[in-house]
């Protein structure tokens, strides 16, 4: 992890937020390459969940909702973690995660082992509070959403009617969520501000088990299709005492991070809990009327809920590779080309003989189709290595032969193999090579 964190900073994937002021606990900023990578993760999710299906539509709901939303959802009452204080070092820890925590004064010890007395656990609500308008009083209290899901439930009827959808159908949303985590950590794995990619799939009650099974399979496969090592992915069913207050079944897709197997996303069966509660609290009818059977019913919900930052971290961890090449360590990010922040680097072999001009012109035309990067500084080998480190799948070199026969060298990141390709055919050649990329071949 420490190698990855330092590469992420050095190459502009992720920076510590407010670094010039000493940073702020577990807040991170995405740099020029990180923002591209994260966008690609979100685009891949949106494509798989919305654009490639005819039974899911999108939504972008507000972060600040009516406070009643969180009463109805159960978050005000139940969205808590057990908190203990150490009376000696004044540290605050999650009572159920003491094994993973460290004493603030003696980091070699766990809280409680250092001689400090721990208070009895008390329930700490993870929602961030704020105030609407200029008066800071109870009546103006609002919350930053701790999950994007509730904006989907409150819009169930709006979307169903506007999009003329009939269960089974889903509503997908990507957006920021906020949780005042007691112990954030592991880089961008657990933070207080993060992005979620959530989809609520509304089904006739009798079909919930079938769809729960279907979404478990589909969501694990999504990571594999984007190049993640299947041996480092697994599904883990929640035990009864782990289930959230709204759920009668939940499976996590877990990834083997350097710090152990950890949750990437949860696929939860939320029953009809949320729609019924919103119906009860708002007084609005949130049933679906089936024209064919003439039946009114409250749909059941299957929810695949993924973390965008966590997925981004997992893709980075999974792609990070060190190889020994000619006695030197080559660091290469073997990212799937769809996720790679830069797709093609254009490199003139030397800074003379018209090569930079030709390379610039080529870059300009490829820019219409791919995210490109132009680099003429330093030896070609070093330029290749810089691109390997940020996961650029293809480097295109303009050399002496280009002027003579109109061909360029295409160098493949994973195999380091080079081939000559006609400049005119380059765009379609690169598209085909990206489409043909597979993990096995790397
Ligand atoms: N709507 C259901 C829900 O929010 P969750 O398991 O609490 O379920 C879903 O969150 C996903 O959101 C998690 O699997 C994780 O990927 C991501 N997530 C949750 N809390 C997070 C945090 N503090 N930092 C980063 N990602 C988080």
CSV table of C-alpha atoms and ligand atoms in Angstrom, one decimal:
chain,number,residue,atom,x,y,z
A,1,UNK,CA,0.0,0.0,0.0
A,2,UNK,CA,2.8,2.4,0.9
A,3,UNK,CA,4.3,2.0,-2.6
A,4,UNK,CA,0.9,2.6,-4.2
A,5,UNK,CA,0.2,5.7,-2.1
A,6,UNK,CA,3.5,7.2,-3.0
A,7,UNK,CA,3.1,6.4,-6.7
A,8,UNK,CA,-0.4,7.9,-6.6
A,9,UNK,CA,0.9,11.1,-5.2
A,10,UNK,CA,4.0,11.3,-7.4
A,11,UNK,CA,2.2,10.7,-10.7
A,12,UNK,CA,-1.0,12.7,-9.9
A,13,UNK,CA,-3.6,10.1,-9.1
A,14,UNK,CA,-4.4,11.1,-5.5
A,15,UNK,CA,-3.2,13.9,-3.2
A,16,UNK,CA,-3.9,14.4,0.5
A,17,UNK,CA,-6.6,17.1,0.8
A,18,UNK,CA,-5.5,20.4,2.3
A,19,UNK,CA,-1.9,19.1,2.2
A,20,UNK,CA,-0.4,22.6,2.5
A,21,UNK,CA,-2.2,22.9,5.8
A,22,UNK,CA,-1.0,19.6,7.1
A,23,UNK,CA,-3.9,17.6,5.6
A,24,UNK,CA,-7.3,16.8,7.1
A,25,UNK,CA,-8.1,13.3,8.4
A,26,UNK,CA,-8.8,10.9,5.6
A,27,UNK,CA,-9.8,13.4,2.9
A,28,UNK,CA,-8.3,13.0,-0.5
A,29,UNK,CA,-8.2,14.9,-3.8
A,30,UNK,CA,-8.0,13.2,-7.1
A,31,UNK,CA,-5.3,14.7,-9.4
A,32,UNK,CA,-5.2,14.8,-13.2
A,33,UNK,CA,-4.8,11.1,-13.7
A,34,UNK,CA,-6.9,10.1,-10.7
A,35,UNK,CA,-9.9,12.1,-11.9
A,36,UNK,CA,-9.7,10.4,-15.4
A,37,UNK,CA,-9.4,6.9,-13.8
A,38,UNK,CA,-12.4,7.6,-11.5
A,39,UNK,CA,-14.5,8.9,-14.3
A,40,UNK,CA,-13.7,5.8,-16.3
A,41,UNK,CA,-14.8,3.6,-13.4
A,42,UNK,CA,-18.1,5.6,-13.2
A,43,UNK,CA,-18.6,5.5,-17.0
A,44,UNK,CA,-18.0,1.7,-17.0
A,45,UNK,CA,-20.6,1.3,-14.3
A,46,UNK,CA,-23.1,3.6,-15.9
A,47,UNK,CA,-22.6,1.8,-19.2
A,48,UNK,CA,-23.1,-1.7,-17.7
A,49,UNK,CA,-26.0,-0.6,-15.5
A,50,UNK,CA,-27.9,1.9,-17.6
A,51,UNK,CA,-26.9,2.2,-21.3
A,52,UNK,CA,-26.5,-1.5,-22.0
A,53,UNK,CA,-29.9,-2.4,-20.4
A,54,UNK,CA,-33.4,-1.5,-21.2
A,55,UNK,CA,-34.7,-2.1,-17.7
A,56,UNK,CA,-32.7,0.5,-15.8
A,57,UNK,CA,-32.8,4.3,-16.0
A,58,UNK,CA,-30.7,7.0,-14.3
A,59,UNK,CA,-31.3,9.6,-11.6
A,60,UNK,CA,-29.3,12.4,-10.0
A,61,UNK,CA,-31.0,13.4,-6.7
A,62,UNK,CA,-30.1,16.1,-4.2
A,63,UNK,CA,-27.6,15.5,-1.4
A,64,UNK,CA,-29.7,17.4,1.1
A,65,UNK,CA,-33.2,15.9,1.4
A,66,UNK,CA,-36.1,16.6,3.7
A,67,UNK,CA,-35.1,15.5,7.2
A,68,UNK,CA,-38.1,13.2,7.3
A,69,UNK,CA,-36.4,11.1,4.7
A,70,UNK,CA,-33.9,10.0,7.3
A,71,UNK,CA,-36.5,9.4,9.9
A,72,UNK,CA,-38.5,7.2,7.5
A,73,UNK,CA,-35.4,5.4,6.3
A,74,UNK,CA,-34.4,4.6,9.9
A,75,UNK,CA,-31.0,6.4,9.6
A,76,UNK,CA,-31.7,8.8,12.5
A,77,UNK,CA,-32.5,5.9,14.8
A,78,UNK,CA,-30.3,3.1,13.5
A,79,UNK,CA,-27.3,4.5,11.5
A,80,UNK,CA,-24.9,4.3,14.4
A,81,UNK,CA,-21.6,2.7,15.3
A,82,UNK,CA,-20.6,1.8,18.9
A,83,UNK,CA,-18.1,4.3,20.1
A,84,UNK,CA,-15.7,4.1,23.0
A,85,UNK,CA,-13.4,6.8,24.4
A,86,UNK,CA,-10.0,6.2,26.0
A,87,UNK,CA,-9.9,8.2,29.2
A,88,UNK,CA,-6.0,8.4,29.0
A,89,UNK,CA,-5.1,9.3,25.4
A,90,UNK,CA,-8.6,10.8,24.6
A,91,UNK,CA,-8.7,8.6,21.4
A,92,UNK,CA,-12.1,7.6,20.1
A,93,UNK,CA,-12.6,4.1,18.6
A,94,UNK,CA,-15.2,1.8,17.2
A,95,UNK,CA,-15.9,-0.7,19.9
A,96,UNK,CA,-16.4,-3.5,17.3
A,97,UNK,CA,-13.1,-2.7,15.5
A,98,UNK,CA,-10.7,-2.4,18.5
A,99,UNK,CA,-8.5,-5.2,17.0
A,100,UNK,CA,-7.8,-2.9,14.0
A,101,UNK,CA,-7.2,0.2,16.0
A,102,UNK,CA,-4.0,1.6,17.6
A,103,UNK,CA,-3.5,3.6,20.8
A,104,UNK,CA,-2.8,7.3,20.0
A,105,UNK,CA,0.1,7.4,22.5
A,106,UNK,CA,1.5,3.9,22.0
A,107,UNK,CA,0.8,2.9,18.4
A,108,UNK,CA,2.3,-0.6,19.0
A,109,UNK,CA,-0.7,-1.3,21.3
A,110,UNK,CA,-4.4,-1.7,20.8
A,111,UNK,CA,-6.8,0.6,22.7
A,112,UNK,CA,-7.3,-0.7,26.2
A,113,UNK,CA,-4.0,-2.7,26.1
A,114,UNK,CA,-2.0,0.5,26.8
A,115,UNK,CA,-3.2,0.9,30.4
A,116,UNK,CA,-5.9,3.5,29.4
A,117,UNK,CA,-9.4,2.9,30.6
A,118,UNK,CA,-12.1,2.6,27.9
A,119,UNK,CA,-15.6,4.0,28.5
A,120,UNK,CA,-18.7,1.8,28.0
A,121,UNK,CA,-19.7,1.8,24.3
A,122,UNK,CA,-22.3,4.4,23.2
A,123,UNK,CA,-24.2,4.7,19.9
A,124,UNK,CA,-22.7,7.4,17.6
A,125,UNK,CA,-24.8,8.5,14.6
A,126,UNK,CA,-22.7,8.7,11.5
A,127,UNK,CA,-24.8,11.3,9.7
A,128,UNK,CA,-23.3,14.8,9.2
A,129,UNK,CA,-25.6,17.4,10.5
A,130,UNK,CA,-26.0,20.9,9.0
A,131,UNK,CA,-28.5,23.8,9.0
A,132,UNK,CA,-30.6,25.1,6.2
A,133,UNK,CA,-30.6,28.9,6.0
A,134,UNK,CA,-29.0,31.4,8.4
A,135,UNK,CA,-30.4,30.2,11.7
A,136,UNK,CA,-28.6,27.4,13.5
A,137,UNK,CA,-31.5,25.8,15.3
A,138,UNK,CA,-33.1,22.4,15.7
A,139,UNK,CA,-36.0,23.2,13.2
A,140,UNK,CA,-33.4,24.0,10.5
A,141,UNK,CA,-31.4,20.8,11.0
A,142,UNK,CA,-30.7,18.9,7.8
A,143,UNK,CA,-28.3,16.0,7.0
A,144,UNK,CA,-25.8,15.3,4.2
A,145,UNK,CA,-27.0,12.0,2.7
A,146,UNK,CA,-25.2,8.9,4.0
A,147,UNK,CA,-26.3,6.9,1.0
A,148,UNK,CA,-27.7,7.9,-2.4
A,149,UNK,CA,-30.4,5.2,-2.2
A,150,UNK,CA,-33.0,7.3,-0.4
A,151,UNK,CA,-33.3,9.8,-3.2
A,152,UNK,CA,-34.2,6.9,-5.5
A,153,UNK,CA,-36.9,5.6,-3.2
A,154,UNK,CA,-38.5,9.1,-2.8
A,155,UNK,CA,-38.6,9.4,-6.6
A,156,UNK,CA,-39.9,5.9,-7.2
A,157,UNK,CA,-43.3,7.0,-8.5
A,158,UNK,CA,-41.9,10.0,-10.4
A,159,UNK,CA,-39.4,7.9,-12.3
A,160,UNK,CA,-41.7,4.9,-12.8
A,161,UNK,CA,-44.4,7.1,-14.3
A,162,UNK,CA,-42.1,9.4,-16.3
A,163,UNK,CA,-40.1,6.5,-17.8
A,164,UNK,CA,-43.2,4.3,-18.1
A,165,UNK,CA,-41.4,1.4,-16.4
A,166,UNK,CA,-43.0,-1.8,-15.0
A,167,UNK,CA,-41.3,-3.9,-12.4
A,168,UNK,CA,-38.9,-5.5,-12.7
A,169,UNK,CA,-37.0,-2.3,-13.4
A,170,UNK,CA,-34.2,-0.3,-11.8
A,171,UNK,CA,-33.1,3.2,-11.0
A,172,UNK,CA,-29.3,3.9,-11.0
A,173,UNK,CA,-27.5,6.8,-9.4
A,174,UNK,CA,-23.9,7.9,-8.9
A,175,UNK,CA,-23.1,10.6,-6.4
A,176,UNK,CA,-21.4,11.7,-3.2
A,177,UNK,CA,-22.4,10.4,0.2
A,178,UNK,CA,-21.1,11.4,3.6
A,179,UNK,CA,-20.5,9.5,6.8
A,180,UNK,CA,-18.8,10.7,9.9
A,181,UNK,CA,-16.8,7.5,10.2
A,182,UNK,CA,-15.2,7.0,13.6
A,183,UNK,CA,-12.1,5.3,12.1
A,184,UNK,CA,-11.6,6.1,8.5
A,185,UNK,CA,-8.5,4.8,6.9
A,186,UNK,CA,-6.6,2.7,4.4
A,187,UNK,CA,-6.1,5.6,2.0
A,188,UNK,CA,-9.3,6.0,-0.1
A,189,UNK,CA,-10.9,2.8,1.1
A,190,UNK,CA,-12.8,4.4,4.0
A,191,UNK,CA,-13.3,8.1,4.1
A,192,UNK,CA,-15.9,10.5,5.4
A,193,UNK,CA,-16.8,11.9,1.9
A,194,UNK,CA,-17.0,9.3,-0.9
A,195,UNK,CA,-18.9,8.5,-4.1
A,196,UNK,CA,-21.4,5.7,-4.4
A,197,UNK,CA,-22.7,3.9,-7.5
A,198,UNK,CA,-26.1,2.5,-6.4
A,199,UNK,CA,-29.0,0.9,-8.2
A,200,UNK,CA,-32.4,0.0,-6.7
A,201,UNK,CA,-34.0,-2.8,-8.7
A,202,UNK,CA,-37.8,-2.9,-8.0
A,203,UNK,CA,-39.4,-6.3,-8.5
A,204,UNK,CA,-42.7,-8.1,-7.9
A,205,UNK,CA,-42.4,-9.6,-4.4
A,206,UNK,CA,-42.4,-13.2,-5.6
A,207,UNK,CA,-39.3,-12.5,-7.8
A,208,UNK,CA,-36.9,-11.2,-5.2
A,209,UNK,CA,-34.9,-14.3,-4.7
A,210,UNK,CA,-34.4,-14.8,-8.4
A,211,UNK,CA,-33.2,-11.2,-8.9
A,212,UNK,CA,-31.0,-11.3,-5.8
A,213,UNK,CA,-29.2,-14.3,-7.2
A,214,UNK,CA,-28.9,-12.6,-10.6
A,215,UNK,CA,-27.4,-9.4,-9.3
A,216,UNK,CA,-24.9,-11.3,-7.1
A,217,UNK,CA,-23.5,-12.9,-10.3
A,218,UNK,CA,-23.7,-9.8,-12.5
A,219,UNK,CA,-21.9,-7.5,-10.0
A,220,UNK,CA,-19.0,-9.9,-9.3
A,221,UNK,CA,-18.5,-10.3,-13.1
A,222,UNK,CA,-18.4,-6.6,-13.7
A,223,UNK,CA,-15.0,-6.4,-11.9
A,224,UNK,CA,-13.7,-9.4,-13.8
A,225,UNK,CA,-14.8,-7.9,-17.1
A,226,UNK,CA,-12.7,-4.8,-16.2
A,227,UNK,CA,-9.6,-6.9,-15.8
A,228,UNK,CA,-9.6,-7.6,-12.0
A,229,UNK,CA,-8.0,-10.8,-10.9
A,230,UNK,CA,-10.9,-13.3,-10.3
A,231,UNK,CA,-8.7,-15.1,-7.7
A,232,UNK,CA,-8.8,-11.9,-5.6
A,233,UNK,CA,-12.6,-11.6,-5.7
A,234,UNK,CA,-15.2,-13.4,-3.7
A,235,UNK,CA,-18.8,-13.2,-2.6
A,236,UNK,CA,-19.4,-13.3,1.2
A,237,UNK,CA,-22.9,-13.7,2.5
A,238,UNK,CA,-23.8,-11.7,5.6
A,239,UNK,CA,-24.6,-13.5,8.8
A,240,UNK,CA,-28.1,-12.6,10.3
A,241,UNK,CA,-26.6,-10.4,13.0
A,242,UNK,CA,-24.6,-8.3,10.4
A,243,UNK,CA,-27.7,-7.4,8.4
A,244,UNK,CA,-28.8,-3.7,8.2
A,245,UNK,CA,-32.2,-2.8,9.7
A,246,UNK,CA,-33.8,-2.8,6.2
A,247,UNK,CA,-32.4,-6.1,4.9
A,248,UNK,CA,-33.3,-9.8,4.8
A,249,UNK,CA,-30.2,-10.8,2.9
A,250,UNK,CA,-27.0,-9.3,1.8
A,251,UNK,CA,-23.8,-10.4,0.0
A,252,UNK,CA,-20.6,-8.5,-0.2
A,253,UNK,CA,-18.3,-8.6,-3.2
A,254,UNK,CA,-15.0,-8.6,-1.5
A,255,UNK,CA,-11.5,-8.0,-2.9
A,256,UNK,CA,-8.2,-9.2,-1.4
A,257,UNK,CA,-6.6,-5.8,-0.6
A,258,UNK,CA,-3.0,-5.7,0.8
A,259,UNK,CA,-4.8,-5.2,4.2
A,260,UNK,CA,-7.0,-8.3,3.7
A,261,UNK,CA,-10.3,-9.3,2.3
A,262,UNK,CA,-12.6,-6.2,2.4
A,263,UNK,CA,-15.9,-5.1,1.0
A,264,UNK,CA,-16.1,-3.5,-2.4
A,265,UNK,CA,-19.8,-3.5,-2.8
A,266,UNK,CA,-22.9,-4.9,-1.1
A,267,UNK,CA,-25.9,-6.6,-2.9
A,268,UNK,CA,-28.8,-6.3,-0.5
A,269,UNK,CA,-32.3,-7.5,-0.5
A,270,UNK,CA,-34.1,-4.5,1.0
A,271,UNK,CA,-37.6,-6.1,0.8
A,272,UNK,CA,-40.4,-3.5,0.7
A,273,UNK,CA,-39.0,-1.7,3.8
A,274,UNK,CA,-38.1,1.6,2.2
A,275,UNK,CA,-41.1,2.2,0.0
A,276,UNK,CA,-43.5,1.2,2.9
A,277,UNK,CA,-41.7,3.5,5.3
A,278,UNK,CA,-41.8,6.4,3.0
A,279,UNK,CA,-45.4,5.8,2.3
A,280,UNK,CA,-46.1,5.7,6.0
A,281,UNK,CA,-44.1,8.9,6.7
A,282,UNK,CA,-45.2,10.9,3.7
A,283,UNK,CA,-48.8,9.7,3.5
A,284,UNK,CA,-48.3,9.1,-0.2
A,285,UNK,CA,-49.2,5.9,-2.0
A,286,UNK,CA,-46.1,4.3,-3.3
A,287,UNK,CA,-47.6,1.1,-4.6
A,288,UNK,CA,-47.4,0.0,-8.2
A,289,UNK,CA,-50.6,-0.9,-10.0
A,290,UNK,CA,-50.2,-3.8,-12.4
A,291,UNK,CA,-52.6,-3.2,-15.3
A,292,UNK,CA,-52.6,-6.8,-16.4
A,293,UNK,CA,-53.3,-8.5,-13.1
A,294,UNK,CA,-55.2,-5.5,-11.7
A,295,UNK,CA,-53.1,-5.8,-8.5
A,296,UNK,CA,-51.7,-3.1,-6.3
A,297,UNK,CA,-48.4,-4.0,-4.6
A,298,UNK,CA,-45.3,-2.5,-3.0
A,299,UNK,CA,-42.3,-3.8,-5.0
A,300,UNK,CA,-39.4,-5.5,-3.3
A,301,UNK,CA,-36.0,-4.1,-3.9
A,302,UNK,CA,-32.6,-5.6,-4.7
A,303,UNK,CA,-29.8,-3.1,-4.3
A,304,UNK,CA,-26.3,-3.5,-5.7
A,305,UNK,CA,-24.4,-0.6,-3.9
A,306,UNK,CA,-20.8,0.0,-4.9
A,307,UNK,CA,-18.2,2.5,-3.7
A,308,UNK,CA,-16.5,4.4,-6.5
A,309,UNK,CA,-13.4,5.3,-4.5
A,310,UNK,CA,-13.1,1.7,-3.2
A,311,UNK,CA,-13.5,0.3,-6.7
A,312,UNK,CA,-10.8,2.8,-8.0
A,313,UNK,CA,-8.5,1.7,-5.2
A,314,UNK,CA,-9.0,-2.0,-6.0
A,315,UNK,CA,-8.4,-1.4,-9.7
A,316,UNK,CA,-5.1,0.4,-8.8
A,317,UNK,CA,-4.0,-2.3,-6.3
A,318,UNK,CA,-4.9,-5.0,-8.8
A,319,UNK,CA,-3.1,-3.3,-11.7
A,320,UNK,CA,0.1,-2.5,-9.8
A,321,UNK,CA,2.9,-4.8,-11.0
A,322,UNK,CA,6.6,-5.0,-10.5
A,323,UNK,CA,8.7,-6.9,-13.1
A,324,UNK,CA,12.4,-7.5,-13.5
A,325,UNK,CA,13.4,-6.3,-17.0
A,326,UNK,CA,17.1,-6.3,-18.0
A,327,UNK,CA,18.1,-6.2,-14.3
A,328,UNK,CA,15.9,-3.3,-13.5
A,329,UNK,CA,12.5,-3.2,-11.8
A,330,UNK,CA,9.8,-2.1,-14.2
A,331,UNK,CA,6.7,-0.7,-12.4
A,332,UNK,CA,3.6,-1.1,-14.6
A,333,UNK,CA,0.0,-0.4,-14.0
A,334,UNK,CA,-1.8,-3.1,-15.9
A,335,UNK,CA,-5.1,-1.3,-16.0
A,336,UNK,CA,-7.8,-2.4,-18.4
A,337,UNK,CA,-7.6,0.1,-21.4
A,338,UNK,CA,-11.1,1.2,-20.7
A,339,UNK,CA,-10.0,2.4,-17.2
A,340,UNK,CA,-6.5,3.7,-18.1
A,341,UNK,CA,-6.4,7.5,-17.6
A,342,UNK,CA,-4.3,8.0,-20.8
A,343,UNK,CA,-4.9,5.6,-23.7
A,344,UNK,CA,-2.1,6.6,-26.1
A,345,UNK,CA,1.2,8.4,-25.7
A,346,UNK,CA,2.7,10.0,-28.8
A,347,UNK,CA,6.5,10.2,-28.6
A,348,UNK,CA,8.8,11.6,-31.3
A,349,UNK,CA,12.1,9.6,-31.2
A,350,UNK,CA,14.2,12.7,-31.2
A,351,UNK,CA,13.5,16.5,-31.1
A,352,UNK,CA,14.6,17.1,-34.8
A,353,UNK,CA,14.1,16.1,-38.4
A,354,UNK,CA,10.4,17.2,-38.3
A,355,UNK,CA,9.5,14.4,-35.9
A,356,UNK,CA,8.0,16.6,-33.1
A,357,UNK,CA,5.8,18.5,-35.7
A,358,UNK,CA,4.6,15.2,-37.2
A,359,UNK,CA,4.0,13.7,-33.7
A,360,UNK,CA,2.1,16.8,-32.6
A,361,UNK,CA,-0.2,16.6,-35.6
A,362,UNK,CA,-0.8,12.9,-35.0
A,363,UNK,CA,-1.6,13.6,-31.4
A,364,UNK,CA,-4.1,16.3,-32.4
A,365,UNK,CA,-6.0,13.9,-34.6
A,366,UNK,CA,-6.0,11.0,-32.1
A,367,UNK,CA,-7.2,13.4,-29.4
A,368,UNK,CA,-10.6,13.4,-31.0
A,369,UNK,CA,-11.0,9.8,-30.1
A,370,UNK,CA,-8.7,8.9,-27.2
A,371,UNK,CA,-7.1,10.6,-24.2
A,372,UNK,CA,-3.6,11.2,-25.4
A,373,UNK,CA,-0.3,12.4,-24.0
A,374,UNK,CA,2.6,14.0,-25.9
A,375,UNK,CA,6.1,13.7,-24.5
A,376,UNK,CA,9.4,14.6,-26.2
A,377,UNK,CA,11.6,14.9,-23.0
A,378,UNK,CA,14.4,12.4,-22.4
A,379,UNK,CA,15.5,9.0,-23.6
A,380,UNK,CA,12.7,7.0,-25.3
A,381,UNK,CA,13.2,4.1,-22.7
A,382,UNK,CA,12.5,6.5,-19.8
A,383,UNK,CA,9.5,7.9,-21.6
A,384,UNK,CA,8.1,4.3,-22.0
A,385,UNK,CA,8.7,3.6,-18.3
A,386,UNK,CA,6.9,6.8,-17.3
A,387,UNK,CA,3.9,5.7,-19.3
A,388,UNK,CA,4.1,2.1,-17.9
A,389,UNK,CA,3.8,3.5,-14.4
A,390,UNK,CA,0.6,5.3,-15.1
A,391,UNK,CA,-0.9,2.4,-17.1
A,392,UNK,CA,-0.9,3.9,-20.6
A,393,UNK,CA,-1.7,0.9,-22.9
A,394,UNK,CA,0.0,2.2,-26.0
A,395,UNK,CA,3.0,4.3,-26.9
A,396,UNK,CA,3.3,5.5,-30.5
A,397,UNK,CA,6.8,6.5,-31.7
A,398,UNK,CA,7.5,8.7,-34.7
A,399,UNK,CA,11.0,7.9,-35.9
A,400,UNK,CA,13.2,8.2,-39.0
A,401,UNK,CA,11.2,5.5,-40.9
A,402,UNK,CA,7.9,7.4,-40.5
A,403,UNK,CA,8.9,10.1,-42.9
A,404,UNK,CA,10.1,7.5,-45.4
A,405,UNK,CA,7.1,5.1,-45.4
A,406,UNK,CA,4.3,6.6,-43.3
A,407,UNK,CA,4.5,4.0,-40.5
A,408,UNK,CA,4.9,4.4,-36.8
A,409,UNK,CA,6.0,2.1,-34.0
A,410,UNK,CA,3.2,0.9,-31.6
A,411,UNK,CA,4.5,-0.4,-28.3
A,412,UNK,CA,2.2,-2.4,-26.1
A,413,UNK,CA,2.5,-1.7,-22.4
A,414,UNK,CA,2.0,-5.2,-21.0
A,415,UNK,CA,4.1,-7.3,-23.4
A,416,UNK,CA,6.4,-4.4,-24.4
A,417,UNK,CA,6.2,-5.8,-27.9
A,418,UNK,CA,6.5,-3.4,-30.8
A,419,UNK,CA,5.0,-3.4,-34.2
A,420,UNK,CA,4.9,-1.1,-37.2
A,421,UNK,CA,1.6,0.3,-38.2
A,422,UNK,CA,0.6,2.6,-41.0
A,423,UNK,CA,-0.1,6.1,-39.6
A,424,UNK,CA,-3.4,6.2,-41.5
A,425,UNK,CA,-4.6,2.9,-40.0
A,426,UNK,CA,-3.5,3.8,-36.5
A,427,UNK,CA,-6.8,4.9,-35.0
A,428,UNK,CA,-8.7,1.7,-36.1
A,429,UNK,CA,-5.6,-0.4,-35.1
A,430,UNK,CA,-5.6,1.0,-31.6
A,431,UNK,CA,-9.4,0.7,-31.2
A,432,UNK,CA,-9.2,-3.0,-32.2
A,433,UNK,CA,-6.2,-3.6,-29.8
A,434,UNK,CA,-8.2,-2.1,-26.9
A,435,UNK,CA,-11.3,-4.1,-27.7
A,436,UNK,CA,-9.1,-7.3,-27.8
A,437,UNK,CA,-7.3,-6.6,-24.6
A,438,UNK,CA,-7.7,-9.4,-22.1
A,439,UNK,CA,-6.2,-10.1,-18.7
A,440,UNK,CA,-4.9,-13.5,-19.8
A,441,UNK,CA,-2.7,-11.9,-22.5
A,442,UNK,CA,-0.9,-9.5,-20.1
B,1,LIG,N1,-27.4,2.0,0.2
B,1,LIG,C1,-26.7,0.9,0.8
B,1,LIG,C2,-25.4,1.3,1.3
B,1,LIG,O1,-25.0,2.5,1.4
B,1,LIG,P1,-23.1,0.3,2.3
B,1,LIG,O2,-22.6,-1.1,2.3
B,1,LIG,O3,-23.2,1.1,3.6
B,1,LIG,O4,-24.6,0.2,1.7
B,1,LIG,C3,-22.2,0.7,-0.1
B,1,LIG,O5,-22.3,1.2,1.2
B,1,LIG,C4,-20.8,0.9,-0.6
B,1,LIG,O6,-20.4,2.2,-0.4
B,1,LIG,C5,-19.8,0.1,0.2
B,1,LIG,O7,-19.7,-1.3,-0.3
B,1,LIG,C6,-18.5,0.8,-0.1
B,1,LIG,O8,-18.0,0.4,-1.3
B,1,LIG,C7,-19.0,2.3,-0.2
B,1,LIG,N2,-18.7,2.9,1.1
B,1,LIG,C8,-19.5,2.9,2.2
B,1,LIG,N3,-18.9,3.6,3.2
B,1,LIG,C9,-17.8,4.1,2.7
B,1,LIG,C10,-16.7,5.0,3.2
B,1,LIG,N4,-16.8,5.5,4.4
B,1,LIG,N5,-15.7,5.3,2.4
B,1,LIG,C11,-15.6,4.8,1.1
B,1,LIG,N6,-16.6,4.0,0.6
B,1,LIG,C12,-17.6,3.7,1.4
